[in-house]
């Protein structure tokens, strides 16, 4: 199949899968854990710094100028998200003294993404799939903030961060339709996408088991 058909099919499959993530409404009741905005925003900082770093690494490795420029923009966007979230945490009274988002090391998802050897795998995993997951998680996070009466955080996510994350996902779809043009490249993309979904799910399960945290915002 051609690249566009391939991407449309993968997109449909991702949507189906991601719909199964529990809706935010169920969270508070189910988790009984720490769903405070500051806890979740600290996790968001780690996600944003990892997303920025991955985009920067991939910019250097990318085979074409358009992709390099797209990744450069993304690295900047994720760094901007980091700063905005940091600012919001300060407003919420968390001064972040001594906090290092990478203090416990990089996530398994980051290490997997860093090891991907080709542009087609990187775009399928990082922009196309990871950003689709982020869009779903952020929608849930926005709901959570709204129900907690925290409209400034909800607005930051709805009006700034989500707009960029959508752009990253769509950029992923555009490049993937060019890069996944034949059976071998499509097989690579499919495998990278599946592993990304698995790792995202493992991370979520782990966070839930260890800290009762569900649906931290993504990037
Ligand atoms: Fe992003
Ligand atoms: Fe982000």
CSV table of C-alpha atoms and ligand atoms in Angstrom, one decimal, residues 74 78 81 131 165 168 219, ligand 1:
chain,number,residue,atom,x,y,z
A,74,UNK,CA,9.8,20.4,18.1
A,78,UNK,CA,9.1,21.0,24.1
A,81,UNK,CA,6.5,23.7,27.4
A,131,UNK,CA,2.4,12.5,20.3
A,165,UNK,CA,1.4,18.5,20.4
A,168,UNK,CA,4.0,17.4,16.3
A,219,UNK,CA,4.3,15.8,25.5
B,1,LIG,FE1,5.3,17.2,21.6
